[in-house]
PDB file of C-alpha atoms in Angstrom:
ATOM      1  CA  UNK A 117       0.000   0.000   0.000  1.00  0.00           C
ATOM      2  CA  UNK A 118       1.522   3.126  -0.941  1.00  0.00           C
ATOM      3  CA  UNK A 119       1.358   6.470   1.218  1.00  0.00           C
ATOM      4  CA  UNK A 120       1.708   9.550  -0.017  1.00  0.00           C
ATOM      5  CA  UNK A 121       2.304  12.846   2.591  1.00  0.00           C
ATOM      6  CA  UNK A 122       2.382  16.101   1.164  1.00  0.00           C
ATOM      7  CA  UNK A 123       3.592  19.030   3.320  1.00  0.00           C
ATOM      8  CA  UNK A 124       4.919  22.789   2.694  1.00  0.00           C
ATOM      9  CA  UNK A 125       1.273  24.519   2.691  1.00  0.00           C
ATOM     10  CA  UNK A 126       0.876  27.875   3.809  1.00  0.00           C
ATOM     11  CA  UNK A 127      -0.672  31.060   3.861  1.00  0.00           C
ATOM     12  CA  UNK A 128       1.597  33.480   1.057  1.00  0.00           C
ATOM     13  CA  UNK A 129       0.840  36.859  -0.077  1.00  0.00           C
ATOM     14  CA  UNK A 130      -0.424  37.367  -3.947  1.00  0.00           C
ATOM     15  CA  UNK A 131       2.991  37.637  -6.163  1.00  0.00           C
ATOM     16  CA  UNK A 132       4.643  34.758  -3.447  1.00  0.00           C
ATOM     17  CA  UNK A 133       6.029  31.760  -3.820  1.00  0.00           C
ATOM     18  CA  UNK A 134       5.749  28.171  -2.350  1.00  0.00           C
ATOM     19  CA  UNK A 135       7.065  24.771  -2.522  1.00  0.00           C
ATOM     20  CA  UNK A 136       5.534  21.955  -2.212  1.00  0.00           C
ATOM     21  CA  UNK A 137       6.468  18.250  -1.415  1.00  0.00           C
ATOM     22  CA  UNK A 138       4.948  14.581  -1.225  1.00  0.00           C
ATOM     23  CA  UNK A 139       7.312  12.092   0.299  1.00  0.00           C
ATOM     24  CA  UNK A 140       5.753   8.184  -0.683  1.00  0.00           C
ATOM     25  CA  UNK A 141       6.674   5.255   0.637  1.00  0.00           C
ATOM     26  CA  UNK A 142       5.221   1.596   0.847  1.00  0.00           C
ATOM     27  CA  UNK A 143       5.460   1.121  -3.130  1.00  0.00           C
ATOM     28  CA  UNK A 144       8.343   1.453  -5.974  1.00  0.00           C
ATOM     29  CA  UNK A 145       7.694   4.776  -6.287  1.00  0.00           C
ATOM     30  CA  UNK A 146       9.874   5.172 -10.037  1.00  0.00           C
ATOM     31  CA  UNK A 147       7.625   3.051 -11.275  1.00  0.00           C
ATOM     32  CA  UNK A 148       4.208   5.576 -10.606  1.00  0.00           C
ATOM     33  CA  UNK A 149       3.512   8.553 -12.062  1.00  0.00           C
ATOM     34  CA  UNK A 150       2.543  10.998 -10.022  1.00  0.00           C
ATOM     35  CA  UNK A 151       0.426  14.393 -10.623  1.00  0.00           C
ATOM     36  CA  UNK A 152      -0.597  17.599  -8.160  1.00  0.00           C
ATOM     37  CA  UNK A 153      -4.554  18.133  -7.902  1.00  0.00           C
ATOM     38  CA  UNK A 154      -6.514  20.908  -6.054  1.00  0.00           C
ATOM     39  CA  UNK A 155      -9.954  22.107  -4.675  1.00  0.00           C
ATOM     40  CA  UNK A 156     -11.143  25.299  -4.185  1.00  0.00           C
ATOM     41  CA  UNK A 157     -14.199  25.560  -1.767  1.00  0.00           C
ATOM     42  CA  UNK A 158     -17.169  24.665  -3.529  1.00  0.00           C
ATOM     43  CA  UNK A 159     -15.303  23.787  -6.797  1.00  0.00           C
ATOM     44  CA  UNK A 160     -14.757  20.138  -8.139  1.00  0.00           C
ATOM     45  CA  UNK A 161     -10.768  18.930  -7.609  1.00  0.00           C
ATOM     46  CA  UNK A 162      -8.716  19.937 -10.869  1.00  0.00           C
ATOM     47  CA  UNK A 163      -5.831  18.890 -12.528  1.00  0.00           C
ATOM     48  CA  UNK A 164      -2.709  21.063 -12.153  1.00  0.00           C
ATOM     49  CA  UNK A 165       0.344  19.446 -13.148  1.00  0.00           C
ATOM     50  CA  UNK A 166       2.066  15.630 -13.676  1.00  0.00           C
ATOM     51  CA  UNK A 167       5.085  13.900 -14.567  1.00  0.00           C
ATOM     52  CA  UNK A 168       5.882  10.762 -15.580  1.00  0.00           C
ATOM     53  CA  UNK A 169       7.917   8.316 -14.074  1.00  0.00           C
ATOM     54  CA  UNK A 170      11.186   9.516 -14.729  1.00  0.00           C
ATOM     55  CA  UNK A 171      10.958  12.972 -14.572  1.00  0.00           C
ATOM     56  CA  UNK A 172      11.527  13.390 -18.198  1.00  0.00           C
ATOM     57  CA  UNK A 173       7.809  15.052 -19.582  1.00  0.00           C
ATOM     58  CA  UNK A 174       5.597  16.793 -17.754  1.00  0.00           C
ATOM     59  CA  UNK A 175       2.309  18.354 -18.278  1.00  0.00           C
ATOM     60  CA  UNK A 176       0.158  21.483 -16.391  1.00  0.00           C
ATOM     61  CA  UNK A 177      -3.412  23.260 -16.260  1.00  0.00           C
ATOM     62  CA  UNK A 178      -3.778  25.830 -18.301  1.00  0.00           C
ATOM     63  CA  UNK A 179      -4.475  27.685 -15.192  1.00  0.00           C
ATOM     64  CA  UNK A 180      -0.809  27.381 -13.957  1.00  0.00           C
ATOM     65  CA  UNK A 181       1.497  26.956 -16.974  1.00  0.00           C
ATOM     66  CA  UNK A 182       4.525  29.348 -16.562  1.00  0.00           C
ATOM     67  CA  UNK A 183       3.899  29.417 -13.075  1.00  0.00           C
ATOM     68  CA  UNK A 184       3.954  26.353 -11.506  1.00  0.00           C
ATOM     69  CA  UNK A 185       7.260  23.741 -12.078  1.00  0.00           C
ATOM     70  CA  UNK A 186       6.396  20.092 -11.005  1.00  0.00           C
ATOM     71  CA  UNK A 187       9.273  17.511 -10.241  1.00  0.00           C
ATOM     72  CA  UNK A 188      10.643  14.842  -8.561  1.00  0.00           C
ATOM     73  CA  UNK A 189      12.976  13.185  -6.861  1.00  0.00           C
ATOM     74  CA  UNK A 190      13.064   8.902  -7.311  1.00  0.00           C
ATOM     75  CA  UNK A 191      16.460   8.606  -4.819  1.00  0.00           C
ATOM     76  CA  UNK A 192      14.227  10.310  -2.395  1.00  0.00           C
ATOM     77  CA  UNK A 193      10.752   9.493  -3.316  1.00  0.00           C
ATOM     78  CA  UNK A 194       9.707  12.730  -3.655  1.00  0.00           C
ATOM     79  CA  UNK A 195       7.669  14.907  -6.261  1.00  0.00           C
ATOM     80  CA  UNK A 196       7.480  18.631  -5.590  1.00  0.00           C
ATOM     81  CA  UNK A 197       5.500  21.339  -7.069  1.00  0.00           C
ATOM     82  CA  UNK A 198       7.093  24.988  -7.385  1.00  0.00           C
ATOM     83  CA  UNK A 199       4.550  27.646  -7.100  1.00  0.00           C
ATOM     84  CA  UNK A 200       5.646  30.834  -8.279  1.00  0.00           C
ATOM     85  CA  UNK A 201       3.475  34.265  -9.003  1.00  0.00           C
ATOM     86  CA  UNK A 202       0.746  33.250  -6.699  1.00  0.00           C
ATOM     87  CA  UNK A 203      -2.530  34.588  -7.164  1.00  0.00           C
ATOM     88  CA  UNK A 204      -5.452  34.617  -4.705  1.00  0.00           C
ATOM     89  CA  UNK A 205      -7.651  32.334  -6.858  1.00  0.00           C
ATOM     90  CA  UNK A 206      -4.915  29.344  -6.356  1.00  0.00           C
ATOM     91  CA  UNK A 207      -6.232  29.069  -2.959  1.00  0.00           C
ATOM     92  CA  UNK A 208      -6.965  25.290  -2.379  1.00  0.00           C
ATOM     93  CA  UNK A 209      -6.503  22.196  -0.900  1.00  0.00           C
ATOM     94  CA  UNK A 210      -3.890  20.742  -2.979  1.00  0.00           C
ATOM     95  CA  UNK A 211      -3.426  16.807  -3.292  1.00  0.00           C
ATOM     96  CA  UNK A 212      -0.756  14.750  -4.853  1.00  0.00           C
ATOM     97  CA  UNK A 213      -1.450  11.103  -6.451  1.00  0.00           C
ATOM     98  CA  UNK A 214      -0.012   8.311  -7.644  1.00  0.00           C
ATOM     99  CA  UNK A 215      -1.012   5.768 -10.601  1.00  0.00           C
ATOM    100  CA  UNK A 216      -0.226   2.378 -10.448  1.00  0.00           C
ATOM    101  CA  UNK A 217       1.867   2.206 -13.086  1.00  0.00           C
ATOM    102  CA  UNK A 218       2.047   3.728 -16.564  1.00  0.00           C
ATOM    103  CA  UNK A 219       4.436   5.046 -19.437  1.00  0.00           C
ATOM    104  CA  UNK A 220       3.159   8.521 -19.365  1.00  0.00           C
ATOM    105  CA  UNK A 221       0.943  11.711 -17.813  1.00  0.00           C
ATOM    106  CA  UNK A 222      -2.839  11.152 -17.022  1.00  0.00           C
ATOM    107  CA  UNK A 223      -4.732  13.811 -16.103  1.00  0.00           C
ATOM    108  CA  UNK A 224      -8.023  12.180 -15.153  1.00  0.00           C
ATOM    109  CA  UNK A 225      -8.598  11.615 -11.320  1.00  0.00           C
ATOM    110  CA  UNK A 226     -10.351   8.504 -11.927  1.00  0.00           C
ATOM    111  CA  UNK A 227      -6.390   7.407 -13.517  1.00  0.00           C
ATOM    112  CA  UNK A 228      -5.480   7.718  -9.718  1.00  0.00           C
ATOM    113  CA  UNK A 229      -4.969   4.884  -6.901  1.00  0.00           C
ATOM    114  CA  UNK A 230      -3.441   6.624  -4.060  1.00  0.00           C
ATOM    115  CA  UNK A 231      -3.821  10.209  -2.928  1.00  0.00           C
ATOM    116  CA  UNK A 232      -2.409  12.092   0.213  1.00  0.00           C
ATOM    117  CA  UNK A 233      -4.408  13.624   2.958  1.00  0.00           C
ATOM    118  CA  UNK A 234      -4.014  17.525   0.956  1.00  0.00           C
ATOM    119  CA  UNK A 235      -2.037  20.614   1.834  1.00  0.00           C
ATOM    120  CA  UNK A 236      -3.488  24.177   2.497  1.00  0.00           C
ATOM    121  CA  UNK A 237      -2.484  26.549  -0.002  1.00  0.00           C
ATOM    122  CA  UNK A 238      -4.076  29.997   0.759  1.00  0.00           C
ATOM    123  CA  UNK A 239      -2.975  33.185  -1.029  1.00  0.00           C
ATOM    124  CA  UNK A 240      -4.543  36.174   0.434  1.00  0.00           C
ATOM    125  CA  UNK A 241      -2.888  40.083   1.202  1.00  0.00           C
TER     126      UNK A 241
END
């Protein structure tokens, strides 16, 4: 059973930055690709940004692109997400997942098997 943690959440002006980070274990985690996800109050959970396995493509939201950097770590089981240029409507709870295998980027959260617990991200002056 894999577990996934995320952590690094926050409260950050408009214009900040934040980084965050979801350490796995309990799996091979090189083999999963792994993608960031967020809901806004009262809005359905959205895609915002994946990578595949090794790190070598990834894929965002239009919402983010330019902003955001997703990557990860497989010596560390890691994948982080780089949010830069913060704006007040990013404010979420932001989940990371993992599929169960898989050559390349899925967007879909039906595509995903395990998911952390979420991360507060607010943005607000």
């Amino acid at each position: 059973q894999v577990q996934l943690v995320e952590s690094g959440g926050g409260l950050v002006q408009p214009g900040g930055s934040l980084r965050l980070s979801c350490a796995a274990s309990g799996g091979t985690f090189s083999n999963y690709p792994m993608s960031w996800f967020r809901q806004a109050p009262g809005k359905e959970r959205e895609f915002v940004a994946g990578i595949n396995w090794s790190g070598a493509s990834t894929y965002y939201g239009d919402s983010v692109k330019g902003r955001f950097t997703i990557s990860r770590d497989n010596a560390k089981n890691t994948v982080y997400l780089q949010m830069n240029s913060l704006k007040p409507e990013d404010t979420a709870v932001f989940y990371c997942a993992a599929k169960n295998g898989g050559r390349y980027i899925y967007t879909r959260i039906d595509d995903y098997v395990y998911w952390g617990q979420g991360t507060q991200v607010t943005v607000s002056s």
